[in-house]
């Protein structure tokens, strides 16, 4: 069961998309991290201990919530929470 739309602190939402709080989605994907403790500089793998399945699930959830497909190139440059937030914003802007 997927959660409903979330309030945003990240400014990632667009006019046709539900608000997106990437940190909350990361907390849901990992099942072990409290969203309030996730910082922009946290590395997805090294600091948050996300494995490939958790990252894949997160990317699918982002796509479902925003309509943005995160390409392998965009993901390669997004090793941190802040990097992923920036990648989603760039892709949303490019899609408009």
mmCIF file of C-alpha atoms in Angstrom:
data_model
loop_
_atom_site.group_PDB
_atom_site.id
_atom_site.type_symbol
_atom_site.label_atom_id
_atom_site.label_comp_id
_atom_site.label_asym_id
_atom_site.label_seq_id
_atom_site.Cartn_x
_atom_site.Cartn_y
_atom_site.Cartn_z
ATOM 1 C CA UNK A 1 0.000 0.000 0.000
ATOM 2 C CA UNK A 2 1.452 3.328 -1.094
ATOM 3 C CA UNK A 3 0.952 6.439 1.054
ATOM 4 C CA UNK A 4 -1.089 9.398 -0.177
ATOM 5 C CA UNK A 5 0.344 12.752 -1.250
ATOM 6 C CA UNK A 6 2.850 14.203 1.178
ATOM 7 C CA UNK A 7 3.616 17.777 2.154
ATOM 8 C CA UNK A 8 6.811 19.120 0.689
ATOM 9 C CA UNK A 9 9.858 20.732 2.215
ATOM 10 C CA UNK A 10 11.893 20.248 -0.928
ATOM 11 C CA UNK A 11 10.043 22.367 -3.482
ATOM 12 C CA UNK A 12 10.039 19.426 -5.880
ATOM 13 C CA UNK A 13 6.317 19.380 -6.657
ATOM 14 C CA UNK A 14 4.908 20.716 -9.907
ATOM 15 C CA UNK A 15 1.472 22.109 -10.778
ATOM 16 C CA UNK A 16 0.057 18.777 -11.951
ATOM 17 C CA UNK A 17 1.841 16.529 -9.459
ATOM 18 C CA UNK A 18 1.140 15.745 -5.832
ATOM 19 C CA UNK A 19 3.534 17.303 -3.375
ATOM 20 C CA UNK A 20 6.644 15.225 -2.920
ATOM 21 C CA UNK A 21 8.783 14.983 0.172
ATOM 22 C CA UNK A 22 11.740 12.975 -1.048
ATOM 23 C CA UNK A 23 13.100 12.492 2.455
ATOM 24 C CA UNK A 24 9.835 10.915 3.581
ATOM 25 C CA UNK A 25 9.898 8.609 0.547
ATOM 26 C CA UNK A 26 13.444 7.579 1.400
ATOM 27 C CA UNK A 27 12.375 6.823 4.971
ATOM 28 C CA UNK A 28 9.512 4.700 3.645
ATOM 29 C CA UNK A 29 11.798 2.882 1.191
ATOM 30 C CA UNK A 30 14.385 2.012 3.826
ATOM 31 C CA UNK A 31 11.892 1.216 6.551
ATOM 32 C CA UNK A 32 14.480 2.110 9.155
ATOM 33 C CA UNK A 33 15.324 5.782 8.817
ATOM 34 C CA UNK A 34 13.319 8.630 10.354
ATOM 35 C CA UNK A 35 12.672 11.296 7.689
ATOM 36 C CA UNK A 36 13.534 14.152 10.061
ATOM 37 C CA UNK A 37 17.050 12.798 10.435
ATOM 38 C CA UNK A 38 17.757 12.664 6.699
ATOM 39 C CA UNK A 39 19.967 15.528 5.507
ATOM 40 C CA UNK A 40 20.713 16.764 1.950
ATOM 41 C CA UNK A 41 24.353 15.693 2.273
ATOM 42 C CA UNK A 42 23.498 12.120 3.291
ATOM 43 C CA UNK A 43 24.737 9.586 0.743
ATOM 44 C CA UNK A 44 22.043 7.134 -0.331
ATOM 45 C CA UNK A 45 24.202 4.008 -0.100
ATOM 46 C CA UNK A 46 26.965 4.811 2.357
ATOM 47 C CA UNK A 47 25.055 6.853 4.948
ATOM 48 C CA UNK A 48 21.455 5.670 4.559
ATOM 49 C CA UNK A 49 22.443 2.081 3.706
ATOM 50 C CA UNK A 50 20.007 1.879 0.778
ATOM 51 C CA UNK A 51 20.453 -1.210 -1.346
ATOM 52 C CA UNK A 52 19.679 -1.487 -5.061
ATOM 53 C CA UNK A 53 16.128 -2.738 -4.472
ATOM 54 C CA UNK A 54 15.320 0.152 -2.130
ATOM 55 C CA UNK A 55 16.716 2.636 -4.643
ATOM 56 C CA UNK A 56 14.722 1.019 -7.472
ATOM 57 C CA UNK A 57 11.548 1.186 -5.351
ATOM 58 C CA UNK A 58 12.246 4.840 -4.536
ATOM 59 C CA UNK A 59 12.720 5.687 -8.225
ATOM 60 C CA UNK A 60 9.449 3.969 -9.164
ATOM 61 C CA UNK A 61 7.638 5.878 -6.408
ATOM 62 C CA UNK A 62 9.138 9.184 -7.596
ATOM 63 C CA UNK A 63 8.025 8.390 -11.150
ATOM 64 C CA UNK A 64 4.501 7.521 -9.983
ATOM 65 C CA UNK A 65 4.242 10.709 -7.916
ATOM 66 C CA UNK A 66 5.807 13.144 -10.386
ATOM 67 C CA UNK A 67 5.674 11.584 -13.836
ATOM 68 C CA UNK A 68 9.445 12.117 -14.018
ATOM 69 C CA UNK A 69 11.581 9.190 -15.145
ATOM 70 C CA UNK A 70 15.005 9.335 -13.542
ATOM 71 C CA UNK A 71 17.493 8.110 -16.133
ATOM 72 C CA UNK A 72 20.656 6.196 -15.327
ATOM 73 C CA UNK A 73 22.676 9.311 -16.206
ATOM 74 C CA UNK A 74 20.659 11.470 -13.789
ATOM 75 C CA UNK A 75 20.932 8.852 -11.059
ATOM 76 C CA UNK A 76 24.691 8.484 -11.552
ATOM 77 C CA UNK A 77 25.152 12.121 -10.570
ATOM 78 C CA UNK A 78 22.824 11.861 -7.589
ATOM 79 C CA UNK A 79 24.722 10.083 -4.852
ATOM 80 C CA UNK A 80 23.252 12.213 -2.064
ATOM 81 C CA UNK A 81 19.727 13.135 -0.988
ATOM 82 C CA UNK A 82 20.325 16.709 -2.154
ATOM 83 C CA UNK A 83 21.679 15.459 -5.474
ATOM 84 C CA UNK A 84 18.591 13.343 -6.023
ATOM 85 C CA UNK A 85 16.318 16.263 -5.094
ATOM 86 C CA UNK A 86 18.155 18.464 -7.606
ATOM 87 C CA UNK A 87 17.930 15.772 -10.314
ATOM 88 C CA UNK A 88 14.162 15.457 -9.828
ATOM 89 C CA UNK A 89 13.749 19.257 -10.015
ATOM 90 C CA UNK A 90 15.847 19.454 -13.212
ATOM 91 C CA UNK A 91 13.907 16.637 -14.857
ATOM 92 C CA UNK A 92 10.574 18.195 -13.872
ATOM 93 C CA UNK A 93 11.624 21.525 -15.379
ATOM 94 C CA UNK A 94 12.825 19.824 -18.559
ATOM 95 C CA UNK A 95 9.502 17.960 -18.882
ATOM 96 C CA UNK A 96 7.453 21.165 -18.852
#
